[in-house]
mmCIF file of C-alpha atoms in Angstrom:
data_model
loop_
_atom_site.group_PDB
_atom_site.id
_atom_site.type_symbol
_atom_site.label_atom_id
_atom_site.label_comp_id
_atom_site.label_asym_id
_atom_site.label_seq_id
_atom_site.Cartn_x
_atom_site.Cartn_y
_atom_site.Cartn_z
ATOM 1 C CA MET A 1 132.681 116.906 168.460
ATOM 2 C CA MET A 2 133.416 120.500 167.427
ATOM 3 C CA ASN A 3 134.848 122.721 170.129
ATOM 4 C CA THR A 4 133.210 125.775 171.646
ATOM 5 C CA VAL A 5 134.791 129.223 171.918
ATOM 6 C CA ASN A 6 136.006 128.443 175.434
ATOM 7 C CA GLU A 7 137.955 125.384 174.288
ATOM 8 C CA ILE A 8 140.311 127.072 171.827
ATOM 9 C CA THR A 9 143.956 126.457 172.600
ATOM 10 C CA PRO A 10 145.634 129.866 173.021
ATOM 11 C CA GLY A 11 148.134 130.659 170.289
ATOM 12 C CA SER A 12 147.123 127.539 168.392
ATOM 13 C CA CYS A 13 147.641 128.708 164.814
ATOM 14 C CA ASP A 14 149.340 131.040 162.363
ATOM 15 C CA LEU A 15 146.506 131.086 159.825
ATOM 16 C CA LEU A 16 142.829 130.827 160.756
ATOM 17 C CA CYS A 17 140.672 129.619 157.853
ATOM 18 C CA VAL A 18 136.952 130.389 158.002
ATOM 19 C CA VAL A 19 133.908 128.596 156.599
ATOM 20 C CA GLY A 20 130.295 129.427 157.240
ATOM 21 C CA ALA A 21 128.033 127.791 154.679
ATOM 22 C CA ARG A 22 128.017 124.742 152.430
ATOM 23 C CA PRO A 23 129.371 126.544 149.333
ATOM 24 C CA ASN A 24 132.448 127.350 151.446
ATOM 25 C CA PHE A 25 133.116 123.691 152.193
ATOM 26 C CA MET A 26 133.916 122.814 148.579
ATOM 27 C CA LYS A 27 136.349 125.749 148.466
ATOM 28 C CA ILE A 28 138.158 125.138 151.744
ATOM 29 C CA ALA A 29 138.695 121.376 151.302
ATOM 30 C CA PRO A 30 141.459 121.573 148.653
ATOM 31 C CA ILE A 31 142.980 124.657 150.308
ATOM 32 C CA MET A 32 143.428 122.904 153.662
ATOM 33 C CA ALA A 33 144.963 119.885 151.920
ATOM 34 C CA ALA A 34 147.313 122.009 149.809
ATOM 35 C CA LEU A 35 148.477 124.068 152.795
ATOM 36 C CA ALA A 36 149.217 120.888 154.743
ATOM 37 C CA GLU A 37 151.346 119.566 151.874
ATOM 38 C CA HIS A 38 153.012 122.695 150.521
ATOM 39 C CA ALA A 39 153.208 124.940 153.600
ATOM 40 C CA PRO A 40 153.746 122.335 156.347
ATOM 41 C CA ARG A 41 155.484 124.764 158.692
ATOM 42 C CA MET A 42 152.357 126.915 158.943
ATOM 43 C CA ARG A 43 150.009 126.063 161.774
ATOM 44 C CA VAL A 44 146.591 126.190 160.120
ATOM 45 C CA SER A 45 143.266 125.945 161.967
ATOM 46 C CA LEU A 46 139.699 125.829 160.669
ATOM 47 C CA LEU A 47 136.785 127.755 162.169
ATOM 48 C CA HIS A 48 133.137 127.124 161.256
ATOM 49 C CA THR A 49 130.790 129.999 162.034
ATOM 50 C CA GLY A 50 127.720 127.776 161.908
ATOM 51 C CA GLN A 51 125.927 130.040 159.417
ATOM 52 C CA HIS A 52 124.602 126.815 157.884
ATOM 53 C CA TYR A 53 123.700 124.883 160.978
ATOM 54 C CA ASP A 54 122.264 121.562 159.764
ATOM 55 C CA ALA A 55 124.607 119.243 161.679
ATOM 56 C CA VAL A 56 123.831 116.189 159.538
ATOM 57 C CA MET A 57 124.477 118.022 156.268
ATOM 58 C CA ASN A 58 127.616 119.669 157.623
ATOM 59 C CA HIS A 59 129.084 116.329 158.652
ATOM 60 C CA GLN A 60 128.128 114.806 155.282
ATOM 61 C CA TYR A 61 130.155 117.469 153.519
ATOM 62 C CA PHE A 62 133.101 117.363 155.933
ATOM 63 C CA ASP A 63 133.292 113.581 155.789
ATOM 64 C CA ALA A 64 132.796 113.339 152.030
ATOM 65 C CA LEU A 65 135.408 115.982 151.238
ATOM 66 C CA GLY A 66 137.949 114.942 153.849
ATOM 67 C CA ILE A 67 137.902 118.330 155.590
ATOM 68 C CA PRO A 68 139.546 118.240 159.026
ATOM 69 C CA ALA A 69 137.166 118.826 161.918
ATOM 70 C CA PRO A 70 136.957 122.552 162.742
ATOM 71 C CA SER A 71 138.774 123.650 165.868
ATOM 72 C CA ILE A 72 135.659 125.610 166.716
ATOM 73 C CA ASN A 73 132.038 126.038 165.658
ATOM 74 C CA LEU A 74 130.525 129.401 166.585
ATOM 75 C CA GLU A 75 126.999 127.958 166.097
ATOM 76 C CA VAL A 76 125.582 131.269 164.889
ATOM 77 C CA GLY A 77 122.538 129.871 163.094
ATOM 78 C CA SER A 78 119.990 131.804 161.072
ATOM 79 C CA GLY A 79 118.761 135.386 161.168
ATOM 80 C CA SER A 80 118.433 138.400 158.926
ATOM 81 C CA HIS A 81 121.543 139.412 157.005
ATOM 82 C CA ALA A 82 122.303 142.152 159.530
ATOM 83 C CA GLN A 83 121.649 139.936 162.548
ATOM 84 C CA GLN A 84 123.705 137.065 161.201
ATOM 85 C CA THR A 85 126.635 139.272 160.196
ATOM 86 C CA ALA A 86 126.646 141.025 163.562
ATOM 87 C CA GLU A 87 126.441 137.777 165.526
ATOM 88 C CA VAL A 88 129.299 136.218 163.563
ATOM 89 C CA MET A 89 131.413 139.294 164.306
ATOM 90 C CA ARG A 90 130.544 139.202 168.004
ATOM 91 C CA ARG A 91 131.441 135.526 168.374
ATOM 92 C CA PHE A 92 134.418 135.539 166.019
ATOM 93 C CA GLU A 93 136.415 138.269 167.754
ATOM 94 C CA PRO A 94 137.253 136.342 170.961
ATOM 95 C CA ALA A 95 137.919 133.196 168.942
ATOM 96 C CA LEU A 96 140.343 135.055 166.693
ATOM 97 C CA ASP A 97 142.114 136.630 169.657
ATOM 98 C CA ALA A 98 142.420 133.308 171.473
ATOM 99 C CA SER A 99 143.798 131.518 168.424
ATOM 100 C CA GLY A 100 146.825 133.776 168.160
ATOM 101 C CA ALA A 101 146.435 133.745 164.384
ATOM 102 C CA ARG A 102 148.633 136.083 162.378
ATOM 103 C CA ALA A 103 146.217 136.156 159.423
ATOM 104 C CA ALA A 104 142.683 135.092 158.460
ATOM 105 C CA LEU A 105 141.612 133.350 155.257
ATOM 106 C CA VAL A 106 138.021 133.666 154.045
ATOM 107 C CA VAL A 107 136.350 132.172 150.973
ATOM 108 C CA GLY A 108 133.409 133.116 148.788
ATOM 109 C CA ASP A 109 130.770 135.719 149.517
ATOM 110 C CA VAL A 110 128.490 134.583 152.342
ATOM 111 C CA ASN A 111 127.761 136.720 155.414
ATOM 112 C CA SER A 112 130.441 134.905 157.419
ATOM 113 C CA THR A 113 133.040 135.893 154.827
ATOM 114 C CA LEU A 114 132.466 139.604 155.285
ATOM 115 C CA ALA A 115 131.898 139.399 159.046
ATOM 116 C CA CYS A 116 135.162 137.590 159.787
ATOM 117 C CA ALA A 117 137.129 139.716 157.331
ATOM 118 C CA LEU A 118 135.884 142.869 159.088
ATOM 119 C CA VAL A 119 136.864 141.602 162.528
ATOM 120 C CA ALA A 120 140.323 140.523 161.362
ATOM 121 C CA ALA A 121 140.945 143.839 159.619
ATOM 122 C CA LYS A 122 139.832 145.816 162.677
ATOM 123 C CA ARG A 123 142.215 143.740 164.811
ATOM 124 C CA GLY A 124 145.040 144.685 162.477
ATOM 125 C CA LEU A 125 145.440 141.216 160.942
ATOM 126 C CA PRO A 126 145.955 140.571 157.221
ATOM 127 C CA VAL A 127 142.982 139.111 155.354
ATOM 128 C CA ILE A 128 143.226 136.594 152.517
ATOM 129 C CA HIS A 129 140.195 136.356 150.212
ATOM 130 C CA VAL A 130 139.775 133.341 147.968
ATOM 131 C CA GLU A 131 137.399 133.894 145.026
ATOM 132 C CA ALA A 132 137.959 137.639 144.938
ATOM 133 C CA GLY A 133 136.862 140.073 142.255
ATOM 134 C CA LEU A 134 133.660 138.388 141.085
ATOM 135 C CA ARG A 135 130.942 140.935 140.337
ATOM 136 C CA SER A 136 127.323 140.716 139.227
ATOM 137 C CA PHE A 137 126.998 144.540 139.294
ATOM 138 C CA ASP A 138 123.654 144.003 141.000
ATOM 139 C CA ARG A 139 123.751 145.507 144.472
ATOM 140 C CA ALA A 140 120.293 144.175 145.215
ATOM 141 C CA MET A 141 122.094 140.879 145.847
ATOM 142 C CA PRO A 142 123.409 140.785 149.437
ATOM 143 C CA GLU A 143 126.333 138.661 148.254
ATOM 144 C CA GLU A 144 127.484 141.483 145.965
ATOM 145 C CA ILE A 145 127.864 143.775 148.969
ATOM 146 C CA ASN A 146 129.799 141.041 150.785
ATOM 147 C CA ARG A 147 132.120 140.579 147.808
ATOM 148 C CA ILE A 148 132.890 144.269 147.330
ATOM 149 C CA LEU A 149 133.536 145.037 150.994
ATOM 150 C CA THR A 150 135.610 141.907 151.630
ATOM 151 C CA ASP A 151 137.847 142.698 148.678
ATOM 152 C CA ARG A 152 138.364 146.279 149.860
ATOM 153 C CA ILE A 153 139.854 145.148 153.186
ATOM 154 C CA SER A 154 141.815 142.119 151.949
ATOM 155 C CA ASP A 155 145.593 141.969 151.653
ATOM 156 C CA LEU A 156 145.886 138.912 149.391
ATOM 157 C CA LEU A 157 143.203 138.398 146.759
ATOM 158 C CA PHE A 158 142.988 135.135 144.825
ATOM 159 C CA THR A 159 140.904 135.203 141.642
ATOM 160 C CA SER A 160 139.244 132.344 139.785
ATOM 161 C CA GLU A 161 138.937 134.017 136.373
ATOM 162 C CA ARG A 162 140.887 136.706 134.531
ATOM 163 C CA GLY A 163 138.019 139.207 134.445
ATOM 164 C CA ALA A 164 138.052 139.406 138.244
ATOM 165 C CA ARG A 165 141.458 141.106 138.139
ATOM 166 C CA ASP A 166 140.075 143.912 135.963
ATOM 167 C CA ASN A 167 137.219 144.442 138.423
ATOM 168 C CA LEU A 168 139.638 144.717 141.339
ATOM 169 C CA LEU A 169 141.995 147.100 139.547
ATOM 170 C CA LYS A 170 139.069 149.392 138.663
ATOM 171 C CA GLU A 171 138.182 149.453 142.355
ATOM 172 C CA GLY A 172 141.674 150.541 143.347
ATOM 173 C CA ILE A 173 143.092 147.236 144.596
ATOM 174 C CA PRO A 174 146.918 147.192 144.220
ATOM 175 C CA GLU A 175 148.044 144.955 141.372
ATOM 176 C CA GLN A 176 150.634 143.157 143.527
ATOM 177 C CA ALA A 177 147.891 141.983 145.910
ATOM 178 C CA ILE A 178 146.006 140.107 143.150
ATOM 179 C CA HIS A 179 146.877 136.531 142.201
ATOM 180 C CA PHE A 180 145.114 134.644 139.414
ATOM 181 C CA VAL A 181 145.110 131.022 140.587
ATOM 182 C CA GLY A 182 141.969 129.428 139.141
ATOM 183 C CA ASN A 183 138.879 127.913 140.691
ATOM 184 C CA VAL A 184 139.243 125.867 143.896
ATOM 185 C CA MET A 185 135.685 124.537 143.546
ATOM 186 C CA ILE A 186 136.824 122.784 140.403
ATOM 187 C CA ASP A 187 139.722 121.266 142.352
ATOM 188 C CA THR A 188 137.120 119.616 144.570
ATOM 189 C CA LEU A 189 134.972 118.539 141.632
ATOM 190 C CA ARG A 190 137.876 116.915 139.806
ATOM 191 C CA GLN A 191 139.109 115.159 142.933
ATOM 192 C CA ASN A 192 135.681 113.676 143.637
ATOM 193 C CA LEU A 193 134.151 113.028 140.224
ATOM 194 C CA GLY A 194 135.012 109.326 140.365
ATOM 195 C CA ARG A 195 133.256 109.084 143.747
ATOM 196 C CA ALA A 196 130.018 110.740 142.595
ATOM 197 C CA VAL A 197 126.916 108.807 143.650
ATOM 198 C CA PRO A 198 124.892 107.591 140.618
ATOM 199 C CA PHE A 199 121.495 109.252 140.332
ATOM 200 C CA ARG A 200 119.793 105.850 140.579
ATOM 201 C CA GLN A 201 120.974 105.597 144.167
ATOM 202 C CA THR A 202 119.533 109.028 145.006
ATOM 203 C CA VAL A 203 116.143 108.882 143.255
ATOM 204 C CA ALA A 204 113.703 106.192 144.405
ATOM 205 C CA PRO A 205 112.711 103.614 141.748
ATOM 206 C CA GLU A 206 109.020 104.516 141.979
ATOM 207 C CA GLU A 207 109.810 108.189 141.350
ATOM 208 C CA ARG A 208 112.050 107.320 138.398
ATOM 209 C CA ALA A 209 109.209 105.264 136.942
ATOM 210 C CA ARG A 210 106.549 107.924 137.627
ATOM 211 C CA CYS A 211 108.490 110.659 135.873
ATOM 212 C CA ASP A 212 110.327 108.543 133.279
ATOM 213 C CA VAL A 213 113.737 109.516 134.678
ATOM 214 C CA ALA A 214 116.710 107.944 132.903
ATOM 215 C CA GLU A 215 120.381 108.812 132.501
ATOM 216 C CA ASN A 216 120.788 112.000 130.451
ATOM 217 C CA ASN A 217 117.001 112.335 130.372
ATOM 218 C CA TYR A 218 116.296 114.660 133.291
ATOM 219 C CA ALA A 219 116.965 118.195 134.469
ATOM 220 C CA VAL A 220 118.294 119.109 137.910
ATOM 221 C CA LEU A 221 116.688 122.141 139.572
ATOM 222 C CA THR A 222 117.870 124.250 142.511
ATOM 223 C CA LEU A 223 116.286 127.470 143.782
ATOM 224 C CA HIS A 224 117.197 129.500 146.844
ATOM 225 C CA ARG A 225 117.810 133.167 145.977
ATOM 226 C CA PRO A 226 115.520 135.522 147.953
ATOM 227 C CA SER A 227 114.527 137.305 144.739
ATOM 228 C CA ASN A 228 113.140 134.005 143.441
ATOM 229 C CA VAL A 229 111.624 132.407 146.519
ATOM 230 C CA ASP A 230 110.666 135.137 149.011
ATOM 231 C CA ASP A 231 107.990 136.830 146.903
ATOM 232 C CA PRO A 232 104.866 134.672 146.476
ATOM 233 C CA ALA A 233 103.993 136.016 143.013
ATOM 234 C CA ALA A 234 107.545 135.556 141.708
ATOM 235 C CA LEU A 235 107.787 132.066 143.158
ATOM 236 C CA ARG A 236 104.414 131.058 141.722
ATOM 237 C CA ARG A 237 105.417 132.269 138.246
ATOM 238 C CA LEU A 238 108.652 130.325 138.405
ATOM 239 C CA LEU A 239 107.005 127.118 139.596
ATOM 240 C CA GLU A 240 104.321 127.370 136.919
ATOM 241 C CA THR A 241 107.045 127.824 134.283
ATOM 242 C CA LEU A 242 108.966 124.848 135.656
ATOM 243 C CA ASN A 243 105.750 122.836 135.530
ATOM 244 C CA GLU A 244 105.650 123.517 131.803
ATOM 245 C CA ALA A 245 109.321 122.621 131.478
ATOM 246 C CA SER A 246 108.640 119.284 133.189
ATOM 247 C CA GLU A 247 106.245 118.388 130.352
ATOM 248 C CA ARG A 248 109.330 118.449 128.113
ATOM 249 C CA ILE A 249 111.790 116.734 130.474
ATOM 250 C CA PRO A 250 111.446 115.330 134.016
ATOM 251 C CA ILE A 251 112.890 117.547 136.736
ATOM 252 C CA LEU A 252 114.715 116.517 139.910
ATOM 253 C CA PHE A 253 114.175 119.394 142.347
ATOM 254 C CA THR A 254 116.597 119.435 145.299
ATOM 255 C CA LEU A 255 114.682 121.533 147.810
ATOM 256 C CA HIS A 256 116.645 123.996 149.926
ATOM 257 C CA PRO A 257 115.057 124.131 153.423
ATOM 258 C CA ARG A 258 114.221 127.805 153.031
ATOM 259 C CA THR A 259 112.694 127.223 149.605
ATOM 260 C CA ARG A 260 110.547 124.402 150.937
ATOM 261 C CA ALA A 261 109.409 126.645 153.789
ATOM 262 C CA MET A 262 108.396 129.387 151.361
ATOM 263 C CA ILE A 263 106.576 126.975 149.050
ATOM 264 C CA GLU A 264 104.613 125.650 152.013
ATOM 265 C CA LYS A 265 104.007 129.122 153.443
ATOM 266 C CA PHE A 266 102.559 130.353 150.142
ATOM 267 C CA GLU A 267 100.591 127.069 149.681
ATOM 268 C CA LEU A 268 102.260 126.304 146.349
ATOM 269 C CA MET A 269 103.136 122.661 146.936
ATOM 270 C CA PRO A 270 100.119 121.412 144.896
ATOM 271 C CA LEU A 271 101.745 122.965 141.816
ATOM 272 C CA LEU A 272 104.682 120.599 142.179
ATOM 273 C CA LYS A 273 102.748 117.481 143.040
ATOM 274 C CA ARG A 274 100.821 117.464 139.793
ATOM 275 C CA ALA A 275 103.919 117.970 137.638
ATOM 276 C CA ARG A 276 106.626 115.623 136.381
ATOM 277 C CA ILE A 277 108.868 116.853 139.186
ATOM 278 C CA VAL A 278 110.634 114.699 141.776
ATOM 279 C CA LEU A 279 111.133 116.503 145.093
ATOM 280 C CA LEU A 280 114.411 115.658 146.811
ATOM 281 C CA PRO A 281 115.818 116.755 150.186
ATOM 282 C CA PRO A 282 119.082 118.712 150.428
ATOM 283 C CA LEU A 283 121.804 116.377 149.194
ATOM 284 C CA GLY A 284 125.388 115.702 150.151
ATOM 285 C CA TYR A 285 128.137 116.832 147.792
ATOM 286 C CA LEU A 286 128.731 113.439 146.183
ATOM 287 C CA GLU A 287 124.996 112.865 145.638
ATOM 288 C CA MET A 288 124.549 116.286 144.035
ATOM 289 C CA LEU A 289 127.619 115.784 141.881
ATOM 290 C CA GLY A 290 126.173 112.485 140.663
ATOM 291 C CA LEU A 291 122.865 114.135 139.754
ATOM 292 C CA MET A 292 124.556 116.873 137.744
ATOM 293 C CA LYS A 293 127.044 114.560 136.026
ATOM 294 C CA ASP A 294 124.271 112.408 134.519
ATOM 295 C CA ALA A 295 121.794 115.219 133.765
ATOM 296 C CA ARG A 296 120.658 116.534 130.390
ATOM 297 C CA MET A 297 120.648 120.048 131.841
ATOM 298 C CA VAL A 298 120.637 121.996 135.106
ATOM 299 C CA LEU A 299 118.261 124.834 136.022
ATOM 300 C CA THR A 300 119.550 126.943 138.903
ATOM 301 C CA ASP A 301 120.019 130.296 140.606
ATOM 302 C CA SER A 302 123.228 129.134 142.332
ATOM 303 C CA GLY A 303 126.550 130.714 141.441
ATOM 304 C CA GLY A 304 128.609 127.663 142.319
ATOM 305 C CA ILE A 305 126.492 125.340 140.219
ATOM 306 C CA GLN A 306 127.030 127.596 137.199
ATOM 307 C CA GLU A 307 130.745 126.893 137.598
ATOM 308 C CA GLU A 308 130.363 123.173 138.242
ATOM 309 C CA THR A 309 128.186 122.641 135.178
ATOM 310 C CA THR A 310 130.721 124.474 133.019
ATOM 311 C CA ALA A 311 133.465 122.187 134.344
ATOM 312 C CA LEU A 312 131.269 119.123 133.700
ATOM 313 C CA GLY A 313 130.197 120.292 130.229
ATOM 314 C CA ILE A 314 126.515 120.108 131.236
ATOM 315 C CA PRO A 315 124.178 122.797 129.831
ATOM 316 C CA CYS A 316 123.028 125.229 132.538
ATOM 317 C CA VAL A 317 120.025 127.567 132.514
ATOM 318 C CA THR A 318 120.485 130.281 135.138
ATOM 319 C CA LEU A 319 117.224 131.615 136.556
ATOM 320 C CA ARG A 320 118.568 135.077 137.311
ATOM 321 C CA ASP A 321 118.959 138.354 135.444
ATOM 322 C CA SER A 322 122.641 138.732 136.334
ATOM 323 C CA THR A 323 125.597 136.569 137.279
ATOM 324 C CA GLU A 324 128.824 137.210 139.167
ATOM 325 C CA ARG A 325 130.398 134.391 137.165
ATOM 326 C CA PRO A 326 130.313 135.792 133.611
ATOM 327 C CA ILE A 327 132.996 133.388 132.405
ATOM 328 C CA THR A 328 130.438 130.568 132.617
ATOM 329 C CA VAL A 329 128.394 132.452 129.989
ATOM 330 C CA GLU A 330 131.307 133.782 127.910
ATOM 331 C CA GLU A 331 133.248 130.513 127.765
ATOM 332 C CA GLY A 332 131.164 127.853 129.489
ATOM 333 C CA THR A 333 127.847 126.079 129.104
ATOM 334 C CA ASN A 334 125.719 128.608 130.974
ATOM 335 C CA VAL A 335 122.790 130.583 129.543
ATOM 336 C CA LEU A 336 121.453 133.528 131.541
ATOM 337 C CA ALA A 337 117.702 133.092 131.069
ATOM 338 C CA GLY A 338 116.328 135.350 133.799
ATOM 339 C CA THR A 339 112.921 134.555 135.243
ATOM 340 C CA ASP A 340 110.673 135.225 132.257
ATOM 341 C CA ARG A 341 108.577 132.207 131.248
ATOM 342 C CA ILE A 342 109.228 132.502 127.514
ATOM 343 C CA ASP A 343 113.006 132.912 127.949
ATOM 344 C CA ILE A 344 113.297 129.946 130.303
ATOM 345 C CA LEU A 345 111.290 127.624 128.064
ATOM 346 C CA ARG A 346 113.205 128.809 125.000
ATOM 347 C CA ALA A 347 116.493 127.925 126.728
ATOM 348 C CA VAL A 348 115.156 124.489 127.722
ATOM 349 C CA ASP A 349 113.899 123.812 124.198
ATOM 350 C CA ALA A 350 117.241 124.831 122.695
ATOM 351 C CA ILE A 351 119.063 122.281 124.847
ATOM 352 C CA LEU A 352 116.562 119.556 124.002
ATOM 353 C CA SER A 353 116.724 120.388 120.291
ATOM 354 C CA TYR A 354 120.465 120.682 119.666
ATOM 355 C CA GLY A 355 122.226 120.124 122.978
ATOM 356 C CA GLY A 356 122.743 123.753 123.991
ATOM 357 C CA LYS A 357 126.131 125.410 124.389
ATOM 358 C CA THR A 358 129.155 123.158 124.377
ATOM 359 C CA GLY A 359 131.471 125.652 126.012
ATOM 360 C CA ARG A 360 135.067 125.118 127.086
ATOM 361 C CA ILE A 361 136.943 124.796 130.375
ATOM 362 C CA PRO A 362 138.268 128.207 131.514
ATOM 363 C CA GLN A 363 141.960 128.755 132.188
ATOM 364 C CA TYR A 364 143.307 127.289 135.437
ATOM 365 C CA TRP A 365 140.150 125.287 136.123
ATOM 366 C CA ASP A 366 142.542 122.372 136.101
ATOM 367 C CA GLY A 367 142.413 121.000 139.646
ATOM 368 C CA ALA A 368 145.555 122.800 140.847
ATOM 369 C CA ALA A 369 144.181 126.157 142.056
ATOM 370 C CA ALA A 370 144.651 125.301 145.739
ATOM 371 C CA VAL A 371 148.289 124.373 145.188
ATOM 372 C CA ARG A 372 148.907 127.776 143.594
ATOM 373 C CA ILE A 373 147.244 129.424 146.600
ATOM 374 C CA ALA A 374 149.370 127.429 149.048
ATOM 375 C CA HIS A 375 152.583 128.460 147.296
ATOM 376 C CA VAL A 376 151.684 132.166 147.402
ATOM 377 C CA VAL A 377 150.543 132.013 151.042
ATOM 378 C CA ARG A 378 153.701 130.136 152.076
ATOM 379 C CA ASP A 379 156.000 132.662 150.399
ATOM 380 C CA TRP A 380 153.969 135.559 151.796
ATOM 381 C CA ALA A 381 154.184 134.205 155.336
ATOM 382 C CA GLU A 382 157.920 133.606 155.009
ATOM 383 C CA ASN A 383 158.217 137.241 153.929
ATOM 384 C CA GLY A 384 156.661 138.380 157.191
ATOM 385 C CA TYR A 385 153.050 138.528 155.973
ATOM 386 C CA LYS A 386 153.902 141.349 153.588
ATOM 387 C CA ALA A 387 152.997 141.535 149.902
#
């Protein structure tokens, strides 16, 4: 059972690591393990803000990835971006004070990342940001605001690709604060690839038969960005396009709860039920990894999945006009197709015709990013938490 705010042991840690949503879990797992091994003198605690609050899914990820149980769950839950950020800040401050932490470590770009970084900075504590410097240059994306502001108030910034350093330097971040370590999400992928659940165990036999799903003969689809799912006209256009794509290749659609709610709200579910599309619930990490590993292609608006498909060598069609992970396009298997019907179908046809981009694995996506982080954090702490 996760503790409440009132059950924190005073002065219980040196470094308080924060997670808030499922994309964070894949990033924090190797970091916690590397800190335990390479910085054993540091007292490290984990705090979950509860931004993603599905208890079953949370436990699936924690158990699958071997993440230690959080010392505390703030149980913030859903809300608008402003409400959620404010509530995380309100609940995080007493937890941070009670922990006695000398620094806070945040990952990624969700609302919890910015909220906890702000509180720590205002309390005069150093902030460590893992996955710093990524930019889509699209400020209509709430995550872009989170990324920019978190980086501005961070003291140690760990980057996953070389281009991120250039972004940070242009924004006035001191060079000595930036450390290129690689991609911790790929640490998790490499550590768990042999444990991935085969797609046949995830997709029911009758659905495989109905849609002619076979290994390397299906596409995986994820959608959750507000720009894609919150507007009924935009969502309808996308689903109609994906209907057409399913005539070329069967699609396994893992439905985010919010996406399902929007599809039902706008009465668009009939579009999916008459297509060669298998609807799946939100999946655990190992199940999703198994789907992607055996897929012909992945269609997504997720940033993390763009990285995972590049590491797996699986062609990816990104259903967005911009990406904060340009290395997946420049070096990896990702194609930025946008949301136009013709462009999406052209990208799908290219993969079916000649296999799409082969790509290459970017530098330091080698499974050792978390170890590099642990070494820097250990030396930094031994130097009195000074750069």
